[in-house]
Amino acid sequence: MNTTMASIIKVDKAATSRIQEVDMNNLDFGRCFTDHMFEMQYESNAWKTAHVKPFGPIQITPALNVLHYGQAVFEGMKAFYVDEHHINLFRPDVHHARFNRSCRRMCIPETSYEVFIEALETLIRLDAAWVPQKRGTALYIRPFIFANEDYLAARVSSTYAYHIIMSPVGAYYAEGFNPVSLTTSPDFVRAVPGGTGEAKTAGNYAASFLPAQQAQQDGFTQVLWLDAIEHKYIEEVGTMNIHFLIDDTLVTPSLSGSVLSGITRDSVIQLAKQWEYEVQERRVSIDEIMQASADGRLKEVFGSGTAAVISPVGLIAHKGQEIQIGNGKIGPLAERLYDTITGIQYGQIEDRFGWTHPVTLHP
Ligand code: COI
């Protein structure tokens, strides 16, 4: 291993690369990982020893408190191939701000943007060859922090591990860019007011697996979550936020406190406003959507998320009724949003919003 020092981060390079083992033309989501990862420890009330090192196993003991109580947060972000000298990170500043908000909710010490961005730039430069080049692919970046004290009492940990790992990815859903199907759940809710739904924390996802599994057994891609109190207002999909085009108005469920504040969701809203759509962030009930469909006013439904990008929804099922949207095809607004957001991400469309953070590969 070669050891070099970056300004904040210690860097140990992998002696060899595993990239030959990966078929870049046939990428799954999140199954293979790049040569390097970032690691940092929190102990004695401070983050210390920032380190970029070869990707590999981490040592834990069965008493590790995150394994028992789930005190953990994560982010999901992406980097895009622009040309042989540049890779674009997409909105790392807002991802980091959300990472810290999740930390606050889960009693995890916040991290600095300076270390975050230097870690990302260092990893991207070392693993640039892992950024896939084909349209529709990206390097998915997973920063995460977990409680790592060996202690079985159910209380806040005093030590944490912070990692960033990266994975070249293709489409998140097996449907690719074809419309997905959603069903509401009669029995389960994803998040409650005052709960952790707004945080990107591990347990939110674990809790959604049983209802998602049931939905998949019934032939749907995912669950369309309704609010926990009235079981009436649409919240999100769990792996993405949701948007409805009703006549010419883009309606997006408001951030109720139990909905994840999606970064692609925000990009969709900003673009739709720029294109002079009427944009409403408000409570939207499932009955309103079923009725808008019956009245012929529901033009498009699509999800947005870092992993999902823009994902058209072709069918929604609720209480035994099903509505079809868009005859199995992506709608024009969803397609324009997909083309524009990915165009900005790949550096092919001018970034008027300042969303991209270019990493120069040979500074
Ligand atoms: C993302 O879009 O990055 C997510 O976190 C969704 C994930 C559960 C894959």
mmCIF file of N, CA, C and O in Angstrom, residues 170-239:
data_model
loop_
_atom_site.group_PDB
_atom_site.id
_atom_site.type_symbol
_atom_site.label_atom_id
_atom_site.label_comp_id
_atom_site.label_asym_id
_atom_site.label_seq_id
_atom_site.Cartn_x
_atom_site.Cartn_y
_atom_site.Cartn_z
ATOM 1 N N GLY A 170 -26.901 0.708 -12.199
ATOM 2 C CA GLY A 170 -27.854 0.945 -13.285
ATOM 3 C C GLY A 170 -29.173 1.373 -12.663
ATOM 4 O O GLY A 170 -29.200 1.992 -11.606
ATOM 5 N N ALA A 171 -30.277 0.999 -13.313
ATOM 6 C CA ALA A 171 -31.603 1.412 -12.841
ATOM 7 C C ALA A 171 -31.919 0.760 -11.490
ATOM 8 O O ALA A 171 -31.494 -0.363 -11.220
ATOM 9 N N TYR A 172 -32.663 1.476 -10.648
ATOM 10 C CA TYR A 172 -33.020 0.939 -9.326
ATOM 11 C C TYR A 172 -34.114 -0.116 -9.432
ATOM 12 O O TYR A 172 -34.031 -1.169 -8.829
ATOM 13 N N TYR A 173 -35.157 0.196 -10.198
ATOM 14 C CA TYR A 173 -36.257 -0.764 -10.337
ATOM 15 C C TYR A 173 -35.996 -1.681 -11.533
ATOM 16 O O TYR A 173 -35.463 -1.236 -12.555
ATOM 17 N N ALA A 174 -36.445 -2.936 -11.401
ATOM 18 C CA ALA A 174 -36.278 -3.890 -12.508
ATOM 19 C C ALA A 174 -36.989 -3.375 -13.758
ATOM 20 O O ALA A 174 -36.606 -3.684 -14.886
ATOM 21 N N GLU A 175 -38.032 -2.543 -13.571
ATOM 22 C CA GLU A 175 -38.791 -2.006 -14.708
ATOM 23 C C GLU A 175 -37.951 -1.045 -15.547
ATOM 24 O O GLU A 175 -38.358 -0.670 -16.642
ATOM 25 N N GLY A 176 -36.781 -0.591 -15.009
ATOM 26 C CA GLY A 176 -35.975 0.402 -15.728
ATOM 27 C C GLY A 176 -36.749 1.698 -15.835
ATOM 28 O O GLY A 176 -37.164 2.252 -14.832
ATOM 29 N N PHE A 177 -36.980 2.141 -17.060
ATOM 30 C CA PHE A 177 -37.697 3.402 -17.260
ATOM 31 C C PHE A 177 -39.172 3.142 -17.577
ATOM 32 O O PHE A 177 -39.933 4.046 -17.891
ATOM 33 N N ASN A 178 -39.582 1.851 -17.514
ATOM 34 C CA ASN A 178 -40.995 1.522 -17.744
ATOM 35 C C ASN A 178 -41.784 1.797 -16.472
ATOM 36 O O ASN A 178 -41.244 1.704 -15.371
ATOM 37 N N PRO A 179 -43.071 2.120 -16.615
ATOM 38 C CA PRO A 179 -43.854 2.507 -15.435
ATOM 39 C C PRO A 179 -43.927 1.424 -14.362
ATOM 40 O O PRO A 179 -44.054 0.237 -14.666
ATOM 41 N N VAL A 180 -43.831 1.843 -13.108
ATOM 42 C CA VAL A 180 -43.971 0.932 -11.970
ATOM 43 C C VAL A 180 -45.429 0.958 -11.499
ATOM 44 O O VAL A 180 -46.189 1.861 -11.846
ATOM 45 N N SER A 181 -45.797 -0.053 -10.711
ATOM 46 C CA SER A 181 -47.165 -0.108 -10.186
ATOM 47 C C SER A 181 -47.115 0.010 -8.663
ATOM 48 O O SER A 181 -46.225 -0.560 -8.020
ATOM 49 N N LEU A 182 -48.052 0.750 -8.096
ATOM 50 C CA LEU A 182 -48.064 1.010 -6.657
ATOM 51 C C LEU A 182 -49.400 0.597 -6.065
ATOM 52 O O LEU A 182 -50.439 0.678 -6.733
ATOM 53 N N THR A 183 -49.368 0.186 -4.806
ATOM 54 C CA THR A 183 -50.614 -0.080 -4.093
ATOM 55 C C THR A 183 -50.553 0.575 -2.719
ATOM 56 O O THR A 183 -49.476 0.624 -2.104
ATOM 57 N N THR A 184 -51.683 1.075 -2.251
ATOM 58 C CA THR A 184 -51.725 1.528 -0.863
ATOM 59 C C THR A 184 -51.750 0.275 0.002
ATOM 60 O O THR A 184 -52.016 -0.825 -0.490
ATOM 61 N N SER A 185 -51.438 0.439 1.291
ATOM 62 C CA SER A 185 -51.462 -0.705 2.202
ATOM 63 C C SER A 185 -52.630 -0.521 3.171
ATOM 64 O O SER A 185 -52.729 0.511 3.824
ATOM 65 N N PRO A 186 -53.510 -1.517 3.265
ATOM 66 C CA PRO A 186 -54.640 -1.364 4.184
ATOM 67 C C PRO A 186 -54.227 -1.490 5.652
ATOM 68 O O PRO A 186 -54.929 -1.007 6.540
ATOM 69 N N ASP A 187 -53.090 -2.118 5.907
ATOM 70 C CA ASP A 187 -52.753 -2.478 7.292
ATOM 71 C C ASP A 187 -51.595 -1.691 7.899
ATOM 72 O O ASP A 187 -51.506 -1.573 9.113
ATOM 73 N N PHE A 188 -50.687 -1.229 7.048
ATOM 74 C CA PHE A 188 -49.437 -0.704 7.598
ATOM 75 C C PHE A 188 -49.244 0.767 7.279
ATOM 76 O O PHE A 188 -49.772 1.267 6.288
ATOM 77 N N VAL A 189 -48.442 1.447 8.106
ATOM 78 C CA VAL A 189 -48.020 2.810 7.791
ATOM 79 C C VAL A 189 -46.497 2.851 7.834
ATOM 80 O O VAL A 189 -45.864 2.000 8.468
ATOM 81 N N ARG A 190 -45.928 3.838 7.125
ATOM 82 C CA ARG A 190 -44.465 3.945 7.096
ATOM 83 C C ARG A 190 -43.941 4.777 8.252
ATOM 84 O O ARG A 190 -42.896 4.459 8.824
ATOM 85 N N ALA A 191 -44.662 5.870 8.577
ATOM 86 C CA ALA A 191 -44.118 6.825 9.545
ATOM 87 C C ALA A 191 -45.262 7.551 10.229
ATOM 88 O O ALA A 191 -46.329 7.721 9.645
ATOM 89 N N VAL A 192 -45.006 8.005 11.447
ATOM 90 C CA VAL A 192 -46.050 8.708 12.206
ATOM 91 C C VAL A 192 -45.557 10.112 12.544
ATOM 92 O O VAL A 192 -44.352 10.349 12.618
ATOM 93 N N PRO A 193 -46.487 11.074 12.743
ATOM 94 C CA PRO A 193 -46.044 12.417 13.141
ATOM 95 C C PRO A 193 -45.226 12.316 14.428
ATOM 96 O O PRO A 193 -45.613 11.615 15.366
ATOM 97 N N GLY A 194 -44.105 13.010 14.450
ATOM 98 C CA GLY A 194 -43.234 12.942 15.625
ATOM 99 C C GLY A 194 -42.277 11.760 15.591
ATOM 100 O O GLY A 194 -41.398 11.646 16.448
ATOM 101 N N GLY A 195 -42.432 10.888 14.616
ATOM 102 C CA GLY A 195 -41.552 9.719 14.513
ATOM 103 C C GLY A 195 -40.293 10.037 13.731
ATOM 104 O O GLY A 195 -39.829 11.179 13.717
ATOM 105 N N THR A 196 -39.778 9.040 13.022
ATOM 106 C CA THR A 196 -38.479 9.221 12.349
ATOM 107 C C THR A 196 -38.595 9.274 10.823
ATOM 108 O O THR A 196 -37.585 9.187 10.126
ATOM 109 N N GLY A 197 -39.839 9.425 10.317
ATOM 110 C CA GLY A 197 -40.051 9.331 8.871
ATOM 111 C C GLY A 197 -39.252 10.320 8.047
ATOM 112 O O GLY A 197 -38.920 10.050 6.887
ATOM 113 N N GLU A 198 -38.933 11.474 8.644
ATOM 114 C CA GLU A 198 -38.206 12.497 7.897
ATOM 115 C C GLU A 198 -36.698 12.218 7.888
ATOM 116 O O GLU A 198 -35.959 12.799 7.101
ATOM 117 N N ALA A 199 -36.254 11.362 8.783
ATOM 118 C CA ALA A 199 -34.817 11.058 8.861
ATOM 119 C C ALA A 199 -34.489 9.894 7.939
ATOM 120 O O ALA A 199 -35.329 9.026 7.695
ATOM 121 N N LYS A 200 -33.269 9.912 7.419
ATOM 122 C CA LYS A 200 -32.847 8.776 6.600
ATOM 123 C C LYS A 200 -32.140 7.809 7.552
ATOM 124 O O LYS A 200 -30.917 7.819 7.704
ATOM 125 N N THR A 201 -32.954 7.024 8.230
ATOM 126 C CA THR A 201 -32.422 6.116 9.249
ATOM 127 C C THR A 201 -32.807 4.684 8.910
ATOM 128 O O THR A 201 -33.877 4.442 8.338
ATOM 129 N N ALA A 202 -31.908 3.777 9.261
ATOM 130 C CA ALA A 202 -32.027 2.386 8.821
ATOM 131 C C ALA A 202 -33.393 1.768 9.117
ATOM 132 O O ALA A 202 -34.004 1.137 8.255
ATOM 133 N N GLY A 203 -33.903 1.960 10.328
ATOM 134 C CA GLY A 203 -35.132 1.291 10.753
ATOM 135 C C GLY A 203 -36.343 1.630 9.910
ATOM 136 O O GLY A 203 -37.259 0.807 9.769
ATOM 137 N N ASN A 204 -36.391 2.833 9.342
ATOM 138 C CA ASN A 204 -37.535 3.192 8.481
ATOM 139 C C ASN A 204 -37.661 2.199 7.331
ATOM 140 O O ASN A 204 -38.762 1.875 6.894
ATOM 141 N N TYR A 205 -36.511 1.783 6.836
ATOM 142 C CA TYR A 205 -36.516 0.898 5.672
ATOM 143 C C TYR A 205 -36.847 -0.524 6.112
ATOM 144 O O TYR A 205 -37.642 -1.213 5.463
ATOM 145 N N ALA A 206 -36.268 -0.951 7.235
ATOM 146 C CA ALA A 206 -36.554 -2.308 7.745
ATOM 147 C C ALA A 206 -38.055 -2.468 7.990
ATOM 148 O O ALA A 206 -38.650 -3.493 7.649
ATOM 149 N N ALA A 207 -38.685 -1.424 8.536
ATOM 150 C CA ALA A 207 -40.114 -1.502 8.865
ATOM 151 C C ALA A 207 -40.982 -1.597 7.615
ATOM 152 O O ALA A 207 -42.123 -2.051 7.687
ATOM 153 N N SER A 208 -40.445 -1.148 6.478
ATOM 154 C CA SER A 208 -41.256 -1.157 5.254
ATOM 155 C C SER A 208 -41.138 -2.475 4.481
ATOM 156 O O SER A 208 -41.848 -2.685 3.510
ATOM 157 N N PHE A 209 -40.235 -3.357 4.905
ATOM 158 C CA PHE A 209 -39.983 -4.546 4.091
ATOM 159 C C PHE A 209 -41.176 -5.514 4.056
ATOM 160 O O PHE A 209 -41.482 -6.071 3.006
ATOM 161 N N LEU A 210 -41.843 -5.708 5.199
ATOM 162 C CA LEU A 210 -42.970 -6.666 5.197
ATOM 163 C C LEU A 210 -44.101 -6.173 4.286
ATOM 164 O O LEU A 210 -44.555 -6.915 3.399
ATOM 165 N N PRO A 211 -44.576 -4.914 4.452
ATOM 166 C CA PRO A 211 -45.612 -4.451 3.519
ATOM 167 C C PRO A 211 -45.144 -4.442 2.060
ATOM 168 O O PRO A 211 -45.929 -4.774 1.157
ATOM 169 N N ALA A 212 -43.870 -4.118 1.814
ATOM 170 C CA ALA A 212 -43.366 -4.104 0.428
ATOM 171 C C ALA A 212 -43.356 -5.523 -0.133
ATOM 172 O O ALA A 212 -43.704 -5.750 -1.294
ATOM 173 N N GLN A 213 -42.999 -6.474 0.719
ATOM 174 C CA GLN A 213 -42.975 -7.878 0.293
ATOM 175 C C GLN A 213 -44.400 -8.336 -0.071
ATOM 176 O O GLN A 213 -44.610 -8.987 -1.089
ATOM 177 N N GLN A 214 -45.367 -7.922 0.751
ATOM 178 C CA GLN A 214 -46.760 -8.299 0.450
ATOM 179 C C GLN A 214 -47.216 -7.669 -0.853
ATOM 180 O O GLN A 214 -47.873 -8.303 -1.676
ATOM 181 N N ALA A 215 -46.847 -6.380 -1.048
ATOM 182 C CA ALA A 215 -47.235 -5.689 -2.283
ATOM 183 C C ALA A 215 -46.632 -6.417 -3.484
ATOM 184 O O ALA A 215 -47.307 -6.628 -4.503
ATOM 185 N N GLN A 216 -45.376 -6.835 -3.356
ATOM 186 C CA GLN A 216 -44.717 -7.523 -4.483
ATOM 187 C C GLN A 216 -45.368 -8.880 -4.756
ATOM 188 O O GLN A 216 -45.555 -9.257 -5.905
ATOM 189 N N GLN A 217 -45.756 -9.553 -3.667
ATOM 190 C CA GLN A 217 -46.456 -10.845 -3.871
ATOM 191 C C GLN A 217 -47.775 -10.629 -4.607
ATOM 192 O O GLN A 217 -48.236 -11.473 -5.359
ATOM 193 N N ASP A 218 -48.384 -9.467 -4.401
ATOM 194 C CA ASP A 218 -49.651 -9.160 -5.087
ATOM 195 C C ASP A 218 -49.415 -8.565 -6.480
ATOM 196 O O ASP A 218 -50.361 -8.110 -7.133
ATOM 197 N N GLY A 219 -48.160 -8.477 -6.901
ATOM 198 C CA GLY A 219 -47.852 -8.053 -8.263
ATOM 199 C C GLY A 219 -47.533 -6.568 -8.418
ATOM 200 O O GLY A 219 -47.451 -6.067 -9.541
ATOM 201 N N PHE A 220 -47.341 -5.846 -7.305
ATOM 202 C CA PHE A 220 -47.019 -4.415 -7.396
ATOM 203 C C PHE A 220 -45.522 -4.196 -7.135
ATOM 204 O O PHE A 220 -44.872 -5.011 -6.486
ATOM 205 N N THR A 221 -45.033 -3.064 -7.625
ATOM 206 C CA THR A 221 -43.601 -2.782 -7.441
ATOM 207 C C THR A 221 -43.330 -2.311 -6.012
ATOM 208 O O THR A 221 -42.350 -2.710 -5.385
ATOM 209 N N GLN A 222 -44.168 -1.420 -5.496
ATOM 210 C CA GLN A 222 -43.915 -0.807 -4.200
ATOM 211 C C GLN A 222 -45.235 -0.394 -3.544
ATOM 212 O O GLN A 222 -46.281 -0.388 -4.196
ATOM 213 N N VAL A 223 -45.120 0.061 -2.295
ATOM 214 C CA VAL A 223 -46.287 0.571 -1.555
ATOM 215 C C VAL A 223 -46.347 2.095 -1.698
ATOM 216 O O VAL A 223 -45.324 2.770 -1.626
ATOM 217 N N LEU A 224 -47.560 2.605 -1.913
ATOM 218 C CA LEU A 224 -47.787 4.052 -1.867
ATOM 219 C C LEU A 224 -48.292 4.347 -0.455
ATOM 220 O O LEU A 224 -49.413 3.974 -0.092
ATOM 221 N N TRP A 225 -47.424 4.990 0.335
ATOM 222 C CA TRP A 225 -47.747 5.157 1.761
ATOM 223 C C TRP A 225 -48.761 6.268 1.985
ATOM 224 O O TRP A 225 -48.636 7.360 1.429
ATOM 225 N N LEU A 226 -49.730 5.984 2.867
ATOM 226 C CA LEU A 226 -50.694 7.001 3.296
ATOM 227 C C LEU A 226 -50.342 7.438 4.715
ATOM 228 O O LEU A 226 -49.614 6.739 5.431
ATOM 229 N N ASP A 227 -50.892 8.586 5.117
ATOM 230 C CA ASP A 227 -50.561 9.114 6.446
ATOM 231 C C ASP A 227 -51.073 8.170 7.545
ATOM 232 O O ASP A 227 -52.038 7.423 7.343
ATOM 233 N N ALA A 228 -50.437 8.245 8.702
ATOM 234 C CA ALA A 228 -50.715 7.276 9.765
ATOM 235 C C ALA A 228 -51.974 7.617 10.565
ATOM 236 O O ALA A 228 -52.518 6.742 11.235
ATOM 237 N N ILE A 229 -52.432 8.862 10.517
ATOM 238 C CA ILE A 229 -53.550 9.258 11.388
ATOM 239 C C ILE A 229 -54.893 8.997 10.702
ATOM 240 O O ILE A 229 -55.749 8.292 11.228
ATOM 241 N N GLU A 230 -55.064 9.569 9.514
ATOM 242 C CA GLU A 230 -56.365 9.415 8.833
ATOM 243 C C GLU A 230 -56.338 8.333 7.753
ATOM 244 O O GLU A 230 -57.369 8.002 7.186
ATOM 245 N N HIS A 231 -55.131 7.862 7.446
ATOM 246 C CA HIS A 231 -54.956 6.849 6.414
ATOM 247 C C HIS A 231 -55.616 7.311 5.111
ATOM 248 O O HIS A 231 -56.337 6.573 4.446
ATOM 249 N N LYS A 232 -55.315 8.528 4.753
ATOM 250 C CA LYS A 232 -56.042 9.179 3.673
ATOM 251 C C LYS A 232 -55.103 9.999 2.773
ATOM 252 O O LYS A 232 -55.253 10.026 1.563
ATOM 253 N N TYR A 233 -54.142 10.674 3.382
ATOM 254 C CA TYR A 233 -53.261 11.570 2.627
ATOM 255 C C TYR A 233 -52.007 10.826 2.156
ATOM 256 O O TYR A 233 -51.387 10.086 2.926
ATOM 257 N N ILE A 234 -51.653 11.084 0.895
ATOM 258 C CA ILE A 234 -50.495 10.399 0.308
ATOM 259 C C ILE A 234 -49.213 11.014 0.855
ATOM 260 O O ILE A 234 -49.091 12.241 0.935
ATOM 261 N N GLU A 235 -48.263 10.150 1.206
ATOM 262 C CA GLU A 235 -46.988 10.644 1.741
ATOM 263 C C GLU A 235 -45.852 10.428 0.732
ATOM 264 O O GLU A 235 -45.372 11.350 0.135
ATOM 265 N N GLU A 236 -45.436 9.202 0.526
ATOM 266 C CA GLU A 236 -44.307 8.916 -0.377
ATOM 267 C C GLU A 236 -44.299 7.431 -0.692
ATOM 268 O O GLU A 236 -45.221 6.706 -0.315
ATOM 269 N N VAL A 237 -43.248 6.971 -1.355
ATOM 270 C CA VAL A 237 -43.190 5.561 -1.722
ATOM 271 C C VAL A 237 -42.126 4.800 -0.897
ATOM 272 O O VAL A 237 -42.041 3.585 -0.944
ATOM 273 N N GLY A 238 -41.336 5.507 -0.127
ATOM 274 C CA GLY A 238 -40.326 4.808 0.689
ATOM 275 C C GLY A 238 -38.986 4.791 -0.011
ATOM 276 O O GLY A 238 -37.970 5.117 0.588
ATOM 277 N N THR A 239 -38.974 4.448 -1.307
ATOM 278 C CA THR A 239 -37.732 4.521 -2.076
ATOM 279 C C THR A 239 -37.751 5.749 -2.990
ATOM 280 O O THR A 239 -36.790 5.984 -3.722
#
